[in-house]
PDB file of C-alpha atoms in Angstrom:
ATOM      1  CA  MET P   1     -22.734 -20.416  29.846  1.00 38.00           C
ATOM      2  CA  SER P   2     -21.971 -21.253  26.215  1.00 46.00           C
ATOM      3  CA  ARG P   3     -24.188 -22.800  23.574  1.00 47.00           C
ATOM      4  CA  LYS P   4     -22.409 -25.509  21.592  1.00 47.00           C
ATOM      5  CA  THR P   5     -23.505 -27.507  18.588  1.00 46.00           C
ATOM      6  CA  ASP P   6     -22.158 -30.655  17.017  1.00 47.00           C
ATOM      7  CA  PRO P   7     -18.838 -30.391  15.166  1.00 44.00           C
ATOM      8  CA  PHE P   8     -19.153 -28.692  11.775  1.00 42.00           C
ATOM      9  CA  ALA P   9     -21.022 -30.729   9.210  1.00 48.00           C
ATOM     10  CA  VAL P  10     -19.746 -28.419   6.480  1.00 58.00           C
ATOM     11  CA  GLU P  11     -16.258 -27.223   5.700  1.00 76.00           C
ATOM     12  CA  LEU P  12     -15.086 -24.214   7.676  1.00 85.00           C
ATOM     13  CA  THR P  13     -14.390 -21.369   5.252  1.00 93.00           C
ATOM     14  CA  PRO P  14     -13.611 -17.658   5.596  1.00 95.00           C
ATOM     15  CA  GLU P  15     -17.064 -16.827   4.257  1.00 96.00           C
ATOM     16  CA  LEU P  16     -18.743 -19.066   6.832  1.00 96.00           C
ATOM     17  CA  ILE P  17     -16.749 -17.485   9.649  1.00 96.00           C
ATOM     18  CA  LEU P  18     -17.769 -13.968   8.587  1.00 97.00           C
ATOM     19  CA  ARG P  19     -21.435 -14.959   8.403  1.00 97.00           C
ATOM     20  CA  ALA P  20     -21.153 -16.549  11.846  1.00 97.00           C
ATOM     21  CA  TYR P  21     -19.782 -13.381  13.439  1.00 98.00           C
ATOM     22  CA  GLN P  22     -22.584 -11.370  11.904  1.00 98.00           C
ATOM     23  CA  ALA P  23     -25.036 -13.820  13.493  1.00 97.00           C
ATOM     24  CA  GLY P  24     -23.398 -13.485  16.905  1.00 97.00           C
ATOM     25  CA  ILE P  25     -21.532 -16.813  16.995  1.00 96.00           C
ATOM     26  CA  PHE P  26     -17.898 -17.852  16.629  1.00 94.00           C
ATOM     27  CA  PRO P  27     -15.898 -21.076  16.233  1.00 91.00           C
ATOM     28  CA  MET P  28     -13.635 -22.708  18.801  1.00 89.00           C
ATOM     29  CA  ALA P  29     -11.799 -26.003  19.217  1.00 83.00           C
ATOM     30  CA  GLU P  30     -11.570 -28.029  22.414  1.00 82.00           C
ATOM     31  CA  ASP P  31      -7.790 -27.668  22.303  1.00 78.00           C
ATOM     32  CA  ALA P  32      -4.960 -27.018  19.884  1.00 72.00           C
ATOM     33  CA  GLN P  33      -4.670 -30.688  18.861  1.00 78.00           C
ATOM     34  CA  SER P  34      -8.376 -31.235  18.231  1.00 78.00           C
ATOM     35  CA  ASP P  35      -9.668 -31.669  14.686  1.00 75.00           C
ATOM     36  CA  ASP P  36     -13.219 -30.738  15.685  1.00 80.00           C
ATOM     37  CA  LEU P  37     -14.725 -27.267  15.949  1.00 85.00           C
ATOM     38  CA  PHE P  38     -17.958 -26.036  17.477  1.00 88.00           C
ATOM     39  CA  TRP P  39     -20.016 -22.862  17.431  1.00 92.00           C
ATOM     40  CA  VAL P  40     -20.221 -20.740  20.558  1.00 93.00           C
ATOM     41  CA  SER P  41     -22.849 -18.143  21.503  1.00 95.00           C
ATOM     42  CA  PRO P  42     -22.542 -17.246  25.196  1.00 94.00           C
ATOM     43  CA  GLN P  43     -25.719 -16.510  27.143  1.00 96.00           C
ATOM     44  CA  MET P  44     -23.742 -13.651  28.701  1.00 97.00           C
ATOM     45  CA  ARG P  45     -21.429 -11.931  26.236  1.00 97.00           C
ATOM     46  CA  GLY P  46     -18.250 -10.082  27.128  1.00 97.00           C
ATOM     47  CA  ILE P  47     -17.711  -6.601  25.730  1.00 98.00           C
ATOM     48  CA  ILE P  48     -15.662  -3.516  26.547  1.00 98.00           C
ATOM     49  CA  PRO P  49     -17.874  -0.447  26.008  1.00 97.00           C
ATOM     50  CA  LEU P  50     -15.545   1.830  24.056  1.00 97.00           C
ATOM     51  CA  GLU P  51     -17.096   4.985  25.472  1.00 94.00           C
ATOM     52  CA  ALA P  52     -16.346   3.779  28.999  1.00 94.00           C
ATOM     53  CA  ALA P  53     -13.118   1.827  28.492  1.00 96.00           C
ATOM     54  CA  HIS P  54     -10.676   2.397  31.331  1.00 93.00           C
ATOM     55  CA  ILE P  55      -6.888   2.688  31.292  1.00 95.00           C
ATOM     56  CA  SER P  56      -5.475   2.491  34.808  1.00 95.00           C
ATOM     57  CA  ARG P  57      -3.010   5.054  36.133  1.00 96.00           C
ATOM     58  CA  SER P  58      -0.249   2.448  36.314  1.00 96.00           C
ATOM     59  CA  LEU P  59      -0.867   1.339  32.738  1.00 97.00           C
ATOM     60  CA  ARG P  60      -0.857   4.956  31.542  1.00 96.00           C
ATOM     61  CA  LYS P  61       2.594   5.283  33.076  1.00 97.00           C
ATOM     62  CA  THR P  62       3.688   2.056  31.393  1.00 97.00           C
ATOM     63  CA  LEU P  63       2.425   3.322  28.034  1.00 97.00           C
ATOM     64  CA  ARG P  64       4.547   6.448  28.418  1.00 96.00           C
ATOM     65  CA  THR P  65       7.730   4.684  29.497  1.00 96.00           C
ATOM     66  CA  HIS P  66       7.855   1.162  28.035  1.00 97.00           C
ATOM     67  CA  PRO P  67      10.759   0.364  25.698  1.00 97.00           C
ATOM     68  CA  TYR P  68       8.738  -1.616  23.145  1.00 98.00           C
ATOM     69  CA  SER P  69       7.478  -0.778  19.680  1.00 98.00           C
ATOM     70  CA  VAL P  70       3.825  -1.361  18.795  1.00 98.00           C
ATOM     71  CA  ARG P  71       2.931  -2.381  15.249  1.00 98.00           C
ATOM     72  CA  VAL P  72      -0.223  -3.530  13.521  1.00 98.00           C
ATOM     73  CA  ASP P  73      -0.787  -6.159  10.857  1.00 98.00           C
ATOM     74  CA  THR P  74       2.872  -6.984  10.255  1.00 98.00           C
ATOM     75  CA  ASP P  75       3.093 -10.628  11.395  1.00 98.00           C
ATOM     76  CA  PHE P  76      -0.148 -12.540  11.772  1.00 98.00           C
ATOM     77  CA  GLY P  77       1.631 -15.890  11.853  1.00 96.00           C
ATOM     78  CA  ALA P  78       3.770 -14.990  14.849  1.00 97.00           C
ATOM     79  CA  THR P  79       0.823 -13.355  16.623  1.00 97.00           C
ATOM     80  CA  ILE P  80      -1.494 -16.341  16.358  1.00 96.00           C
ATOM     81  CA  GLU P  81       1.419 -18.613  17.269  1.00 94.00           C
ATOM     82  CA  GLY P  82       1.850 -16.621  20.474  1.00 94.00           C
ATOM     83  CA  CYS P  83      -1.866 -16.843  21.200  1.00 93.00           C
ATOM     84  CA  ALA P  84      -1.965 -20.563  20.428  1.00 90.00           C
ATOM     85  CA  THR P  85       1.040 -21.538  22.541  1.00 83.00           C
ATOM     86  CA  SER P  86       0.463 -22.767  26.057  1.00 51.00           C
ATOM     87  CA  GLY P  87       2.577 -21.232  28.778  1.00 49.00           C
ATOM     88  CA  THR P  88       2.720 -20.302  32.436  1.00 45.00           C
ATOM     89  CA  ASP P  89      -0.726 -18.673  32.266  1.00 49.00           C
ATOM     90  CA  ARG P  90      -2.509 -21.531  30.454  1.00 45.00           C
ATOM     91  CA  ASP P  91      -2.107 -25.250  29.876  1.00 48.00           C
ATOM     92  CA  THR P  92      -3.753 -25.376  26.457  1.00 57.00           C
ATOM     93  CA  THR P  93      -5.576 -23.180  23.957  1.00 73.00           C
ATOM     94  CA  TRP P  94      -8.587 -23.467  21.672  1.00 76.00           C
ATOM     95  CA  ILE P  95      -6.688 -22.427  18.509  1.00 90.00           C
ATOM     96  CA  ASN P  96      -6.179 -25.469  16.289  1.00 88.00           C
ATOM     97  CA  ALA P  97      -4.785 -25.902  12.784  1.00 89.00           C
ATOM     98  CA  ALA P  98      -8.095 -25.129  11.059  1.00 89.00           C
ATOM     99  CA  ILE P  99      -8.486 -21.852  12.940  1.00 92.00           C
ATOM    100  CA  ARG P 100      -4.911 -20.855  12.143  1.00 93.00           C
ATOM    101  CA  ARG P 101      -5.485 -21.565   8.468  1.00 93.00           C
ATOM    102  CA  GLN P 102      -8.853 -19.852   8.052  1.00 95.00           C
ATOM    103  CA  TYR P 103      -8.035 -16.778  10.120  1.00 96.00           C
ATOM    104  CA  GLY P 104      -4.783 -16.482   8.202  1.00 97.00           C
ATOM    105  CA  GLU P 105      -6.839 -16.261   5.012  1.00 97.00           C
ATOM    106  CA  LEU P 106      -9.116 -13.667   6.630  1.00 98.00           C
ATOM    107  CA  PHE P 107      -5.998 -11.684   7.545  1.00 98.00           C
ATOM    108  CA  ARG P 108      -4.900 -11.745   3.919  1.00 98.00           C
ATOM    109  CA  ARG P 109      -8.356 -10.508   2.917  1.00 98.00           C
ATOM    110  CA  GLY P 110      -8.207  -7.619   5.398  1.00 97.00           C
ATOM    111  CA  TYR P 111     -10.826  -8.811   7.898  1.00 98.00           C
ATOM    112  CA  VAL P 112      -8.431  -9.944  10.630  1.00 98.00           C
ATOM    113  CA  HIS P 113      -6.059  -7.480  12.289  1.00 98.00           C
ATOM    114  CA  THR P 114      -3.230  -7.747  14.776  1.00 98.00           C
ATOM    115  CA  VAL P 115      -1.740  -5.448  17.384  1.00 98.00           C
ATOM    116  CA  GLU P 116       1.832  -6.520  18.082  1.00 98.00           C
ATOM    117  CA  VAL P 117       4.313  -5.523  20.799  1.00 98.00           C
ATOM    118  CA  TRP P 118       7.932  -5.946  19.777  1.00 98.00           C
ATOM    119  CA  ASP P 119      11.139  -5.881  21.805  1.00 98.00           C
ATOM    120  CA  GLY P 120      13.644  -5.347  19.035  1.00 97.00           C
ATOM    121  CA  PRO P 121      13.372  -8.445  16.809  1.00 97.00           C
ATOM    122  CA  ASP P 122      11.222 -10.365  19.307  1.00 97.00           C
ATOM    123  CA  LEU P 123       7.431 -10.408  19.441  1.00 97.00           C
ATOM    124  CA  VAL P 124       6.669 -10.220  23.176  1.00 97.00           C
ATOM    125  CA  GLY P 125       2.910  -9.632  23.199  1.00 97.00           C
ATOM    126  CA  GLY P 126      -0.093  -9.010  21.036  1.00 97.00           C
ATOM    127  CA  LEU P 127      -3.624  -9.798  20.044  1.00 97.00           C
ATOM    128  CA  TYR P 128      -5.751 -10.454  16.986  1.00 98.00           C
ATOM    129  CA  GLY P 129      -9.396 -10.112  16.058  1.00 98.00           C
ATOM    130  CA  VAL P 130     -11.952  -9.777  13.289  1.00 98.00           C
ATOM    131  CA  SER P 131     -13.245  -6.450  11.965  1.00 98.00           C
ATOM    132  CA  ILE P 132     -16.638  -6.211  10.225  1.00 98.00           C
ATOM    133  CA  GLY P 133     -18.419  -2.889   9.787  1.00 98.00           C
ATOM    134  CA  ALA P 134     -17.971  -0.952  13.032  1.00 98.00           C
ATOM    135  CA  ALA P 135     -17.563  -4.103  15.158  1.00 98.00           C
ATOM    136  CA  PHE P 136     -14.273  -5.579  16.313  1.00 98.00           C
ATOM    137  CA  PHE P 137     -14.366  -9.141  17.604  1.00 98.00           C
ATOM    138  CA  GLY P 138     -11.368  -9.745  19.839  1.00 97.00           C
ATOM    139  CA  GLU P 139     -10.150 -13.328  19.547  1.00 95.00           C
ATOM    140  CA  SER P 140      -7.079 -13.890  21.676  1.00 94.00           C
ATOM    141  CA  MET P 141      -4.057 -12.197  23.222  1.00 95.00           C
ATOM    142  CA  PHE P 142      -0.751 -13.227  24.745  1.00 94.00           C
ATOM    143  CA  HIS P 143       2.323 -11.863  26.457  1.00 94.00           C
ATOM    144  CA  HIS P 144       5.883 -13.051  26.993  1.00 95.00           C
ATOM    145  CA  LYS P 145       6.877 -10.018  29.056  1.00 96.00           C
ATOM    146  CA  THR P 146       5.034  -8.196  31.820  1.00 95.00           C
ATOM    147  CA  ASP P 147       2.201  -5.902  30.706  1.00 96.00           C
ATOM    148  CA  CYS P 148       2.713  -6.541  26.992  1.00 97.00           C
ATOM    149  CA  SER P 149      -0.828  -7.837  26.426  1.00 96.00           C
ATOM    150  CA  LYS P 150      -2.115  -4.800  28.341  1.00 97.00           C
ATOM    151  CA  ILE P 151      -0.081  -2.513  26.079  1.00 98.00           C
ATOM    152  CA  ALA P 152      -1.618  -4.209  23.042  1.00 98.00           C
ATOM    153  CA  MET P 153      -5.144  -3.852  24.431  1.00 98.00           C
ATOM    154  CA  ALA P 154      -4.656  -0.165  25.240  1.00 98.00           C
ATOM    155  CA  HIS P 155      -3.489   0.462  21.686  1.00 98.00           C
ATOM    156  CA  LEU P 156      -6.434  -1.488  20.312  1.00 98.00           C
ATOM    157  CA  ILE P 157      -8.909   0.603  22.284  1.00 98.00           C
ATOM    158  CA  ALA P 158      -7.296   3.846  21.085  1.00 97.00           C
ATOM    159  CA  ARG P 159      -7.383   2.632  17.488  1.00 98.00           C
ATOM    160  CA  LEU P 160     -11.018   1.572  17.670  1.00 98.00           C
ATOM    161  CA  ARG P 161     -12.057   4.867  19.219  1.00 98.00           C
ATOM    162  CA  ALA P 162     -10.209   6.832  16.541  1.00 98.00           C
ATOM    163  CA  GLY P 163     -11.818   4.735  13.811  1.00 98.00           C
ATOM    164  CA  ASN P 164     -15.402   5.219  15.082  1.00 98.00           C
ATOM    165  CA  TYR P 165     -15.952   1.593  16.012  1.00 98.00           C
ATOM    166  CA  ARG P 166     -19.130   0.943  17.992  1.00 98.00           C
ATOM    167  CA  LEU P 167     -18.530  -2.516  19.449  1.00 98.00           C
ATOM    168  CA  LEU P 168     -15.541  -4.254  21.020  1.00 98.00           C
ATOM    169  CA  ASP P 169     -16.599  -7.851  21.553  1.00 98.00           C
ATOM    170  CA  THR P 170     -14.362  -9.828  23.934  1.00 97.00           C
ATOM    171  CA  GLN P 171     -16.567 -12.966  23.853  1.00 95.00           C
ATOM    172  CA  PHE P 172     -16.007 -13.643  27.562  1.00 94.00           C
ATOM    173  CA  VAL P 173     -14.855 -11.500  30.493  1.00 95.00           C
ATOM    174  CA  THR P 174     -11.698 -12.202  32.483  1.00 93.00           C
ATOM    175  CA  ASP P 175     -10.170 -10.349  35.404  1.00 93.00           C
ATOM    176  CA  HIS P 176      -7.650  -8.952  32.923  1.00 92.00           C
ATOM    177  CA  LEU P 177     -10.409  -7.525  30.713  1.00 96.00           C
ATOM    178  CA  LYS P 178     -12.304  -6.147  33.698  1.00 96.00           C
ATOM    179  CA  THR P 179      -9.387  -3.791  34.345  1.00 95.00           C
ATOM    180  CA  PHE P 180     -10.250  -2.154  31.004  1.00 97.00           C
ATOM    181  CA  GLY P 181     -13.930  -1.882  31.837  1.00 97.00           C
ATOM    182  CA  GLY P 182     -15.005  -5.252  30.481  1.00 97.00           C
ATOM    183  CA  ILE P 183     -18.565  -6.272  31.345  1.00 97.00           C
ATOM    184  CA  GLU P 184     -21.033  -9.046  30.580  1.00 98.00           C
ATOM    185  CA  ILE P 185     -24.326  -8.342  28.847  1.00 98.00           C
ATOM    186  CA  PRO P 186     -27.207 -10.689  27.945  1.00 98.00           C
ATOM    187  CA  ARG P 187     -27.154 -12.252  24.499  1.00 97.00           C
ATOM    188  CA  GLU P 188     -30.241 -10.262  23.461  1.00 97.00           C
ATOM    189  CA  ASP P 189     -28.563  -6.961  24.367  1.00 98.00           C
ATOM    190  CA  TYR P 190     -25.425  -8.027  22.547  1.00 98.00           C
ATOM    191  CA  GLU P 191     -27.360  -8.843  19.386  1.00 97.00           C
ATOM    192  CA  LEU P 192     -28.868  -5.338  19.357  1.00 98.00           C
ATOM    193  CA  ARG P 193     -25.434  -3.756  19.754  1.00 98.00           C
ATOM    194  CA  LEU P 194     -24.067  -6.053  17.071  1.00 98.00           C
ATOM    195  CA  ALA P 195     -26.784  -5.126  14.582  1.00 98.00           C
ATOM    196  CA  ASP P 196     -26.126  -1.446  15.189  1.00 98.00           C
ATOM    197  CA  ALA P 197     -22.364  -1.834  14.716  1.00 98.00           C
ATOM    198  CA  LEU P 198     -22.771  -3.874  11.547  1.00 98.00           C
ATOM    199  CA  GLY P 199     -24.912  -1.081  10.100  1.00 98.00           C
ATOM    200  CA  HIS P 200     -22.041   1.414  10.276  1.00 98.00           C
ATOM    201  CA  GLU P 201     -18.590   1.721   8.784  1.00 97.00           C
ATOM    202  CA  ALA P 202     -15.357   2.159  10.727  1.00 98.00           C
ATOM    203  CA  ASP P 203     -11.759   2.911   9.751  1.00 98.00           C
ATOM    204  CA  TRP P 204      -9.049   0.671  11.196  1.00 98.00           C
ATOM    205  CA  ARG P 205      -6.323   3.010   9.887  1.00 97.00           C
ATOM    206  CA  ALA P 206      -7.868   6.330  11.029  1.00 96.00           C
ATOM    207  CA  ILE P 207      -5.432   6.768  13.944  1.00 95.00           C
ATOM    208  CA  GLU P 208      -2.511   6.760  11.495  1.00 92.00           C
ATOM    209  CA  ARG P 209      -3.780   9.758   9.531  1.00 84.00           C
TER     210      ARG P 209
END
């Protein structure tokens, strides 16, 4: 169950968003056309424990044989567009114009990162999230071809492990995330894990070295 407040009484800024994540809350819109935003702090928070994250046998095979290229941080605009576009798996999304604008600025400042799956010139899957300290806050993912969001998630987990991240926050848990070991924990437990992760440094680029 989520805790919502009234729409923002102050302007949404990159600085406000970063402070919110560090306090355990995040912004959402009712749908892509809405002008209003609200804070969310779930009573039960979704995470994927990095030490216990699971890659299925079938996905391991896909990772060895898929024809796609995986890139990071090359096209935030196309990635959030994919996440914000309704399709066969969803009728609407919570990513509105304000979220696109502010997270785009956070991307330019180096706090938001993307994992992108490309089929030649076409972006066919990916995800984005916020990185602060040793915490990564997953925001949204999408796919236009089978397994492409799973490929992105597997690469994210490998990157976070290599970079000594301590927390992968998924906000909520879906059946898709459960296949990676996603679980729900009480808000109080989450806040302890968050404080620990924020007290450490991580390296998003470590896997490339």
